[in-house]
Short mmCIF file of N, CA and C in Angstrom, two decimals:
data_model
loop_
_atom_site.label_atom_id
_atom_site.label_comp_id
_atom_site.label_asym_id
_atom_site.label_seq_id
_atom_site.Cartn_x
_atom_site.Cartn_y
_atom_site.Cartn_z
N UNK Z 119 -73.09 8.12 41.81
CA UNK Z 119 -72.90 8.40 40.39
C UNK Z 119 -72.83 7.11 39.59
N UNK Z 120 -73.29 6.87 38.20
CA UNK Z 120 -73.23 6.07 37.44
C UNK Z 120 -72.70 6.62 36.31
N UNK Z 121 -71.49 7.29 36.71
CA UNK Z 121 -70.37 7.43 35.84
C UNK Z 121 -68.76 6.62 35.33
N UNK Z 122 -68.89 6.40 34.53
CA UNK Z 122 -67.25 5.82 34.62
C UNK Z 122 -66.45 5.99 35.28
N UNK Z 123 -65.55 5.85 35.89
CA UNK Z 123 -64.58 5.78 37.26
C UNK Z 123 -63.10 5.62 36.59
N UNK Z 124 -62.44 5.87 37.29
CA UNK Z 124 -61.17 5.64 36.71
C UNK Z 124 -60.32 4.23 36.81
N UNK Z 125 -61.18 3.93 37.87
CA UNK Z 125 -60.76 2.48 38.08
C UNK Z 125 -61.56 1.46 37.07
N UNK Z 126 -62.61 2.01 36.64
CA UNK Z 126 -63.11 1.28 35.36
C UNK Z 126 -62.28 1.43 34.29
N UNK Z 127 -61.91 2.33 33.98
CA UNK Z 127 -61.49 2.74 32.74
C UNK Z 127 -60.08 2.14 32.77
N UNK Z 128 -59.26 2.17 33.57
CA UNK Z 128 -57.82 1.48 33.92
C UNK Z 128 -57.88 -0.27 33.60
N UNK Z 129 -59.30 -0.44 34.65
CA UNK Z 129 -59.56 -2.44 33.76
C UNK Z 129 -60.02 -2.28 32.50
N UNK Z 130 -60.42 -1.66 32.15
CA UNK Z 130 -60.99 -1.69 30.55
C UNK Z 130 -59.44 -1.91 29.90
N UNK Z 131 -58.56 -1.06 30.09
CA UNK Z 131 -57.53 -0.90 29.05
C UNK Z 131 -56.65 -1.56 29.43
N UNK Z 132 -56.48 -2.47 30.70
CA UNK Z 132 -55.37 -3.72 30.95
C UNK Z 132 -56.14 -4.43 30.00
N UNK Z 133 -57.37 -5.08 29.57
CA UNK Z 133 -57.90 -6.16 29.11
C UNK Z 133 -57.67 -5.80 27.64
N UNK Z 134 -58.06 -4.60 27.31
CA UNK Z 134 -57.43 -4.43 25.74
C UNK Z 134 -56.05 -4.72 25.75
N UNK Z 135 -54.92 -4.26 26.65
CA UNK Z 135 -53.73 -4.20 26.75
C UNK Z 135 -53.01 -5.75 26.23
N UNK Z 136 -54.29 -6.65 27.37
CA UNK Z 136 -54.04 -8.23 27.38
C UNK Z 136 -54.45 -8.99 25.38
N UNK Z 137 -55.42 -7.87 25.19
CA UNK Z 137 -56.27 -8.53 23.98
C UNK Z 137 -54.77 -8.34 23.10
N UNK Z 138 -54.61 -7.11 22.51
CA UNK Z 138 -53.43 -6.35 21.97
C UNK Z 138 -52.52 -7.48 21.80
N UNK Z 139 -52.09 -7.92 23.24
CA UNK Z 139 -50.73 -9.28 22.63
C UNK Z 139 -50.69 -10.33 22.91
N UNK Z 140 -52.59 -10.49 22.44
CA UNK Z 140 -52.63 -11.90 22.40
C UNK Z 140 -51.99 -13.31 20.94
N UNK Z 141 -51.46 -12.20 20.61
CA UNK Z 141 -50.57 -12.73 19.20
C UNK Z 141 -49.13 -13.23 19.44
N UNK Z 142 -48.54 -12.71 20.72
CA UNK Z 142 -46.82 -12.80 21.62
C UNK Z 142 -46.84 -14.24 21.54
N UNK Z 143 -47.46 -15.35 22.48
CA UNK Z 143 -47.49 -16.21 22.16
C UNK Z 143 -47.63 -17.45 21.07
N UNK Z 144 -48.35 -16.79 19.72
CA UNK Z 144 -48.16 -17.29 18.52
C UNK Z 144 -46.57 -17.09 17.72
N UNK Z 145 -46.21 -15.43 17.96
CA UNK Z 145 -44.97 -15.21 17.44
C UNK Z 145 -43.69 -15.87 17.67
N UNK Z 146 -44.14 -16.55 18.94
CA UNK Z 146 -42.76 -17.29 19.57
C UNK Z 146 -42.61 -18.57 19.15
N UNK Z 147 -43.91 -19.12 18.77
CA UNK Z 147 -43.81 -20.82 18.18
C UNK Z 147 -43.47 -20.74 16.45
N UNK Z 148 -43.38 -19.80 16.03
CA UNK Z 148 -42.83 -19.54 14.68
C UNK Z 148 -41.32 -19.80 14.72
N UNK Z 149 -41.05 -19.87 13.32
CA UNK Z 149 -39.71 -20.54 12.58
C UNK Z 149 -39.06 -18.99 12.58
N UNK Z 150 -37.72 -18.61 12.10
CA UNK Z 150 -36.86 -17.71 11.97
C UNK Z 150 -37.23 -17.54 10.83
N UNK Z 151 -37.59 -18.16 9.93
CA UNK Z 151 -38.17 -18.08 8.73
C UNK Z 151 -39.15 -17.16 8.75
N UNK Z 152 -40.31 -17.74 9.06
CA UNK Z 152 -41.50 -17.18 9.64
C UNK Z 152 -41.57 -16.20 10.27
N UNK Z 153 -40.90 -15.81 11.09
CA UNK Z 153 -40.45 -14.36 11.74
C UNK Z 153 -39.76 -13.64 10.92
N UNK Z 154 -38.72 -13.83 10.13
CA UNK Z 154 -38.29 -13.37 9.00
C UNK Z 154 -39.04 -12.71 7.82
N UNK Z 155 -40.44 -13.04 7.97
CA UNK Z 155 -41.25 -12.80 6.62
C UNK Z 155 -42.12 -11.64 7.61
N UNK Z 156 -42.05 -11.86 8.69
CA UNK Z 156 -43.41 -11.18 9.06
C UNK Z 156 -42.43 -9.45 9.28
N UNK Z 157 -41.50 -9.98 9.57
CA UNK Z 157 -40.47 -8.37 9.78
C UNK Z 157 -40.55 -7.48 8.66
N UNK Z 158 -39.91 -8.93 7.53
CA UNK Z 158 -40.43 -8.14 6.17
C UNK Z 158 -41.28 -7.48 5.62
N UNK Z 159 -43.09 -7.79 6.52
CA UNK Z 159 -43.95 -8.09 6.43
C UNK Z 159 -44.53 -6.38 6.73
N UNK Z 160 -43.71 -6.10 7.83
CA UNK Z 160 -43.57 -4.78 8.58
C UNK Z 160 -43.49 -4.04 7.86
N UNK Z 161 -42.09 -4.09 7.61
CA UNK Z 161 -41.19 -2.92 7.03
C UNK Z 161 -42.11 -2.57 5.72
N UNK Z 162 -42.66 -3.51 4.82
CA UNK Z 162 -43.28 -2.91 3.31
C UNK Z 162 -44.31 -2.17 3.79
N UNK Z 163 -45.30 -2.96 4.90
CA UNK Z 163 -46.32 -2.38 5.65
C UNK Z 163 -45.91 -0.40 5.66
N UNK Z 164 -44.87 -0.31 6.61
CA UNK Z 164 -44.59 0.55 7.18
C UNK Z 164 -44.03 1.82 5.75
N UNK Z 165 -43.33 1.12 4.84
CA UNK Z 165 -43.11 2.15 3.69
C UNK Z 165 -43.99 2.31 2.50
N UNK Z 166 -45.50 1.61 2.38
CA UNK Z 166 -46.16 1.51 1.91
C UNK Z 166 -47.18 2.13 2.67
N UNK Z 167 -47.14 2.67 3.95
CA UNK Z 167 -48.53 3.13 4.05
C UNK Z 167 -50.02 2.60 3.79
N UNK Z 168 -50.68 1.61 4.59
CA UNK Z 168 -52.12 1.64 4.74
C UNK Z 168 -52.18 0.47 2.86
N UNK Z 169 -50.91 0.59 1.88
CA UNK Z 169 -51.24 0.11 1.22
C UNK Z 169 -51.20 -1.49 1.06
N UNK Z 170 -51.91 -2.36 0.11
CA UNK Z 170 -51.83 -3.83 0.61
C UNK Z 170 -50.44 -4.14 0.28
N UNK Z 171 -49.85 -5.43 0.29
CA UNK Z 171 -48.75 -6.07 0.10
C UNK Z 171 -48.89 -7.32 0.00
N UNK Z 172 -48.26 -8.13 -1.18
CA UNK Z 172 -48.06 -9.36 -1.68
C UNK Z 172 -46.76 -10.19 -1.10
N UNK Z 173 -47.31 -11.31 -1.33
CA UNK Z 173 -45.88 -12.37 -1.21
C UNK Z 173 -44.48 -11.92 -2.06
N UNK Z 174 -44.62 -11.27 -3.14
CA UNK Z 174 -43.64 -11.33 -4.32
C UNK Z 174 -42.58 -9.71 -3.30
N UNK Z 175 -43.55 -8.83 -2.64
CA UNK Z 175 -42.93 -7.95 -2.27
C UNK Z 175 -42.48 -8.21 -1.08
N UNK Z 176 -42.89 -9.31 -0.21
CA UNK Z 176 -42.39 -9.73 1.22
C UNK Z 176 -41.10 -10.42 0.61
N UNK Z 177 -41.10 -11.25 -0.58
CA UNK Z 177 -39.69 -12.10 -0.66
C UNK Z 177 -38.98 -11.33 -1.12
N UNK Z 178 -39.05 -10.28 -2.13
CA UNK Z 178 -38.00 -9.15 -2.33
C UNK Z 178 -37.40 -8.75 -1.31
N UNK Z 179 -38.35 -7.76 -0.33
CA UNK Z 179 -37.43 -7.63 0.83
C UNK Z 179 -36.86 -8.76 1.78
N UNK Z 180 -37.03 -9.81 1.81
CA UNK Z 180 -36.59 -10.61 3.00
C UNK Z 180 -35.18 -11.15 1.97
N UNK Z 181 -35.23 -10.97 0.36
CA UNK Z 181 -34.08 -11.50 -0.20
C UNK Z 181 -33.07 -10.96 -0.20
N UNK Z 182 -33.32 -9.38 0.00
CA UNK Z 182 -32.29 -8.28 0.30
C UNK Z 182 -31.95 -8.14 1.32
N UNK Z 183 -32.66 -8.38 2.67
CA UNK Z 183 -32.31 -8.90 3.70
C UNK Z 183 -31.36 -9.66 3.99
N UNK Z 184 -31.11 -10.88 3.64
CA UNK Z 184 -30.89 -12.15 3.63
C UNK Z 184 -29.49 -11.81 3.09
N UNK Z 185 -29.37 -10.93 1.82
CA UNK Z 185 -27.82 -10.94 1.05
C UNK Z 185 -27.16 -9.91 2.25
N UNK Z 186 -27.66 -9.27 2.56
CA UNK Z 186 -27.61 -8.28 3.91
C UNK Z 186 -26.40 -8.82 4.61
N UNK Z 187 -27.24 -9.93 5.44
CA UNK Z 187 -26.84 -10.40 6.57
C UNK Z 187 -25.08 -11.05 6.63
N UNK Z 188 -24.40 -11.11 7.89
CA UNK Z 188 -23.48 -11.26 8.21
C UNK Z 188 -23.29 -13.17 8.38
N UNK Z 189 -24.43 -13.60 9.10
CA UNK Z 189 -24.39 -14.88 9.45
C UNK Z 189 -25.72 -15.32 10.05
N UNK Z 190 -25.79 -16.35 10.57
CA UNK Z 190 -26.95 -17.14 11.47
C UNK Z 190 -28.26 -17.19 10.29
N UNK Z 191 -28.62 -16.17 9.54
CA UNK Z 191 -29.66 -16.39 8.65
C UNK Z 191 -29.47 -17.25 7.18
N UNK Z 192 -30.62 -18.44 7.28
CA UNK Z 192 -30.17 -19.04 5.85
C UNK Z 192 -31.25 -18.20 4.59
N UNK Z 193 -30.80 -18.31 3.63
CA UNK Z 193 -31.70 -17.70 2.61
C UNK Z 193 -32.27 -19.36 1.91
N UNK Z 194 -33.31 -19.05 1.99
CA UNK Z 194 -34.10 -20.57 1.54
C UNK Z 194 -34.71 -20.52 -0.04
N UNK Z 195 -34.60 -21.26 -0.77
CA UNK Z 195 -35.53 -20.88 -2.52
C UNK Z 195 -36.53 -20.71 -1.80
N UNK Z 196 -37.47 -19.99 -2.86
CA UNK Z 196 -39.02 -19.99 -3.11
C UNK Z 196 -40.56 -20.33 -2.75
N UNK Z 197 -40.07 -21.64 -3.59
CA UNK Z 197 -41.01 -22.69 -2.69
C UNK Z 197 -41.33 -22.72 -0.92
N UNK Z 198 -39.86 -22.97 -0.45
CA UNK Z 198 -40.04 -22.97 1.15
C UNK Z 198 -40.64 -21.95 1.44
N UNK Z 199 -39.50 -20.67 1.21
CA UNK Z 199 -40.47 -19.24 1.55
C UNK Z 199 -41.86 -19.01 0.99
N UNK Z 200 -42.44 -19.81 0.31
CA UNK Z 200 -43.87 -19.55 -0.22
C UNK Z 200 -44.40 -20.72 1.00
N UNK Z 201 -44.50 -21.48 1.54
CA UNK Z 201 -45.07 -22.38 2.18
C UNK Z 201 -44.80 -21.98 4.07
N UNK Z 202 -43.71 -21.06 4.18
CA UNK Z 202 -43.58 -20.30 5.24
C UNK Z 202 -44.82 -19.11 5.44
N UNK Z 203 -44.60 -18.41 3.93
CA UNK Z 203 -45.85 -17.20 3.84
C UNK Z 203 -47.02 -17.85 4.20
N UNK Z 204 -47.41 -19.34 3.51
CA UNK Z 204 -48.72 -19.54 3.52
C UNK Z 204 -49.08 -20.17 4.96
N UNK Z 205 -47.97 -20.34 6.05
CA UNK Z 205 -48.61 -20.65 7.23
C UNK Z 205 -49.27 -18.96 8.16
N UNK Z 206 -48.17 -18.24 7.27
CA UNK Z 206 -49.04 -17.09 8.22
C UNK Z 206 -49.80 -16.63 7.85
N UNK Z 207 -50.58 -16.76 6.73
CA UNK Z 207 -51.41 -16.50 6.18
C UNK Z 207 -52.92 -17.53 7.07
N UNK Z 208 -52.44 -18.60 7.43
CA UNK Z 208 -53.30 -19.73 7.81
C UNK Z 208 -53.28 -19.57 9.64
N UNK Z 209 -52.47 -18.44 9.74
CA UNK Z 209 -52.68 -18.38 11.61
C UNK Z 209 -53.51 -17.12 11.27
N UNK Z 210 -53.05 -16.21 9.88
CA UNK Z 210 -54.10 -15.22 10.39
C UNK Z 210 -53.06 -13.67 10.55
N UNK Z 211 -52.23 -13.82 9.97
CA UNK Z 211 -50.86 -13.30 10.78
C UNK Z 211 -51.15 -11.76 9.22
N UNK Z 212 -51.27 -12.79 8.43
CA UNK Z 212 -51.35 -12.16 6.71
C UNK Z 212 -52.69 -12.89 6.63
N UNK Z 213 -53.66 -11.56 5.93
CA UNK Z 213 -54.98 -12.32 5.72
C UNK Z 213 -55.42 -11.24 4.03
N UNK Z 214 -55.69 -12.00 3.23
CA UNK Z 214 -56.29 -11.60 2.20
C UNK Z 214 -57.35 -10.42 1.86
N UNK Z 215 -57.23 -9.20 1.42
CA UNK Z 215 -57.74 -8.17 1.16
C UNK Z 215 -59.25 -8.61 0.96
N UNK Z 216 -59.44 -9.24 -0.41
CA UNK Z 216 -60.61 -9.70 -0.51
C UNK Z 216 -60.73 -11.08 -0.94
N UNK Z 217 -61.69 -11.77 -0.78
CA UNK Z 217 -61.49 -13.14 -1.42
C UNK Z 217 -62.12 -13.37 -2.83
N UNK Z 218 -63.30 -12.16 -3.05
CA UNK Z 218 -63.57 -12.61 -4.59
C UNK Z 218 -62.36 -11.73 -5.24
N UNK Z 219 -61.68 -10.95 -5.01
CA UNK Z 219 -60.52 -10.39 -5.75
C UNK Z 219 -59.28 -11.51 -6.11
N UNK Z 220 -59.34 -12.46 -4.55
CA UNK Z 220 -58.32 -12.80 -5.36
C UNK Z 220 -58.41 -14.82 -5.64
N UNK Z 221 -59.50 -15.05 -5.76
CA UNK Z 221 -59.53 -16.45 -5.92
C UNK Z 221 -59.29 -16.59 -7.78
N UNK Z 222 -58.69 -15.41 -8.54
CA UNK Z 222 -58.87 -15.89 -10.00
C UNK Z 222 -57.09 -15.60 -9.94
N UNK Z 223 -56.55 -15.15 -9.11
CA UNK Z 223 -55.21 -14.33 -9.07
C UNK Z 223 -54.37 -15.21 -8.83
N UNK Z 224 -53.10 -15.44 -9.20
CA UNK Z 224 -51.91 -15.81 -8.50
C UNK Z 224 -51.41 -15.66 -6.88
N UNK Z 225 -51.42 -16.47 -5.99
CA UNK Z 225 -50.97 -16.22 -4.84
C UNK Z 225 -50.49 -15.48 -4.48
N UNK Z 226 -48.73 -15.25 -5.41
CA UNK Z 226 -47.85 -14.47 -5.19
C UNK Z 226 -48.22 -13.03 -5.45
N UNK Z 227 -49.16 -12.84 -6.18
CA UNK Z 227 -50.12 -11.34 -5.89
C UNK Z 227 -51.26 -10.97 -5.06
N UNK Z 228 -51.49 -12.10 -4.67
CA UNK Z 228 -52.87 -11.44 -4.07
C UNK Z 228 -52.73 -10.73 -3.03
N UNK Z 229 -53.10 -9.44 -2.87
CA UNK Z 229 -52.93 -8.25 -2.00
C UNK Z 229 -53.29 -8.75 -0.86
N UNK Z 230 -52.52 -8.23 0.39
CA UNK Z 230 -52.99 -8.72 1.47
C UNK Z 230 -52.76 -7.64 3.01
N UNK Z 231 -52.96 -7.87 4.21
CA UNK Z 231 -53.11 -6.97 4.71
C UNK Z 231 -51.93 -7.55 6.20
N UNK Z 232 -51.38 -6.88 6.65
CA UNK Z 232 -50.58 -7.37 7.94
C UNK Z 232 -51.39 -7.28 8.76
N UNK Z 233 -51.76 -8.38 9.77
CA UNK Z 233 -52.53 -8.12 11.24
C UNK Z 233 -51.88 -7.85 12.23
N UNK Z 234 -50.69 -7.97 12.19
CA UNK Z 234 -49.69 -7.69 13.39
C UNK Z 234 -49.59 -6.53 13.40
N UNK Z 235 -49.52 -5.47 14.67
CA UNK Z 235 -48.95 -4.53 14.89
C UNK Z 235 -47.44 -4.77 14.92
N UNK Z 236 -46.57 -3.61 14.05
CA UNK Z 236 -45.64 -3.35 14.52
C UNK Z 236 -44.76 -3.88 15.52
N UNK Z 237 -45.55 -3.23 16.70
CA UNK Z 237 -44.68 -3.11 17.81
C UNK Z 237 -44.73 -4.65 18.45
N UNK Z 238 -46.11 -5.48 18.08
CA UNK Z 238 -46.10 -6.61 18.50
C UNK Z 238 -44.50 -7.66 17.95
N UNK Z 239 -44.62 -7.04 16.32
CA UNK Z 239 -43.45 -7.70 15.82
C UNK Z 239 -42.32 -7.48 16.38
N UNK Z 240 -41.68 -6.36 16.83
CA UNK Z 240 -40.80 -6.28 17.76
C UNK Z 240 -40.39 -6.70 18.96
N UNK Z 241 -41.46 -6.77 20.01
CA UNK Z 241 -41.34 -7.57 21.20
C UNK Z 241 -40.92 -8.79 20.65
N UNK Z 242 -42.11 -9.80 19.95
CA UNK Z 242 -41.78 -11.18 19.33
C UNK Z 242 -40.20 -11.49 19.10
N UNK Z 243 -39.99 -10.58 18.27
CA UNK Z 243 -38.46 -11.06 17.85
C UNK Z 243 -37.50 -10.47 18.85
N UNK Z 244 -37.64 -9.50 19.91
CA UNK Z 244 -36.84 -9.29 20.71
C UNK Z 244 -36.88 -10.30 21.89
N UNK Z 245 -37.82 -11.44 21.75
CA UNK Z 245 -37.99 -11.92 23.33
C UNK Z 245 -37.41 -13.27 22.71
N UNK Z 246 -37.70 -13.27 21.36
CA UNK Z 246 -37.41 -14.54 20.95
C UNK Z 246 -36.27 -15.61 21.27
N UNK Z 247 -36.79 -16.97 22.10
CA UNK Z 247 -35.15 -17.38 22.73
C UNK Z 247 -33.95 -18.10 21.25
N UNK Z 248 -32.88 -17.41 21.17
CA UNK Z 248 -32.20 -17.78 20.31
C UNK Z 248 -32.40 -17.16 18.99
N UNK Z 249 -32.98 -15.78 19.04
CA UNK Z 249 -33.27 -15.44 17.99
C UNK Z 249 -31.51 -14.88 17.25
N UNK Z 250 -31.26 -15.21 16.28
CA UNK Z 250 -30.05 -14.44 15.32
C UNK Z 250 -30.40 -12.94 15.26
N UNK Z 251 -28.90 -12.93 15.56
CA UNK Z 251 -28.87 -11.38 15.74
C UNK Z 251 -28.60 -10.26 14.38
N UNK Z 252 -28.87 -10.22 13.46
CA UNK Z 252 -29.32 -9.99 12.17
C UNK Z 252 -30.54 -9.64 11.94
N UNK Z 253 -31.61 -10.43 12.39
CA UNK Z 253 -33.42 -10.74 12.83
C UNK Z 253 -33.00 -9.54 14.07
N UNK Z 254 -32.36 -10.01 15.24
CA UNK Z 254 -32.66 -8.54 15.83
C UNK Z 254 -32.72 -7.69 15.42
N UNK Z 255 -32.04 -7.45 15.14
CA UNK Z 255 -31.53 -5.66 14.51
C UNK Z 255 -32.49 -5.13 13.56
N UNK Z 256 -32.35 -6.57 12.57
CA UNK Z 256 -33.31 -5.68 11.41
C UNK Z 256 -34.60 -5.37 11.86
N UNK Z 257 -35.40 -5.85 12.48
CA UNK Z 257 -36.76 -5.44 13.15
C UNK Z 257 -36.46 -4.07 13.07
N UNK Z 258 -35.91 -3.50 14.18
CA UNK Z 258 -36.03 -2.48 14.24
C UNK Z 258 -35.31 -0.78 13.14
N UNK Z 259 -35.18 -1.87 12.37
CA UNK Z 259 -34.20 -0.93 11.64
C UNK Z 259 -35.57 -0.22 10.66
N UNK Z 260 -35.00 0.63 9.38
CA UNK Z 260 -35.65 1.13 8.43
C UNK Z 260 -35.79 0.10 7.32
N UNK Z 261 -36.99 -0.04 6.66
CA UNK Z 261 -37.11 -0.81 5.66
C UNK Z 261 -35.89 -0.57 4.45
N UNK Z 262 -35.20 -2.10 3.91
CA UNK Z 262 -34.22 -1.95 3.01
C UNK Z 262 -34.73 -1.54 1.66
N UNK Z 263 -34.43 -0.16 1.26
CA UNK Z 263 -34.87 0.41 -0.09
C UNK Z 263 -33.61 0.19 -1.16
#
């Protein structure tokens, strides 16, 4: 037979499995910062539905976050958190909806799209060594409305 096999089909989907988190290793050389935005990054993802999301709505939530928290997390001005956004934007992490949409636009609007799965963001920050436990939790929690 020159049919698919099950043993084909089983390597097929370890190698997607492998493709899937080939991002684990990027998530771990990130800042708490940086992991901080991308959680944020989630959660709007996740209560927004399929819709895009800006910098201005990642720092809202990560600012409510931040007043949130108990300890271990610093809340940083602006600037930093804008130069945190723009590295993940530059791994690829956050990538721009369109580019003729938004090269006339303000940064802090230009719609954009999460590449991370979810669940990738979760492992990341759960494996993370020394991650603050605040960043734990909130991963998995419900987006702060």
């Amino acid at each position: 037979e020159n049919g698919l096999t099950y043993d084909m089909l089983k390597a097929g989907l370890s190698v997607c499995h492998y493709v899937g988190d080939s991002k684990l290793p990027l998530l771990h050389g990130l800042s708490v910062l940086e992991l901080s935005l991308l959680v944020a990054s989630k959660h709007i993802s996740e209560l927004y539905k399929d819709e895009p999301i800006n910098f201005e709505m990642i720092f809202e939530e990560y600012s409510k976050f931040t007043s949130h928290c108990t300890h271990n997390i610093e809340h940083y001005n602006k600037p930093v958190i804008m130069k945190a956004f723009e590295k993940l934007v530059s791994i690829e992490f956050l990538c721009p909806i369109s580019e003729s949409l938004s090269s006339n636009m303000m940064k802090e609007y230009q719609p954009m799209r999460l590449m991370v799965d979810g669940s990738q963001i979760i492992t990341g920050v759960k494996s993370y060594s020394s991650c603050p436990t605040d960043l734990y939790y909130w991963v998995t929690r419900e987006p702060i409305t």
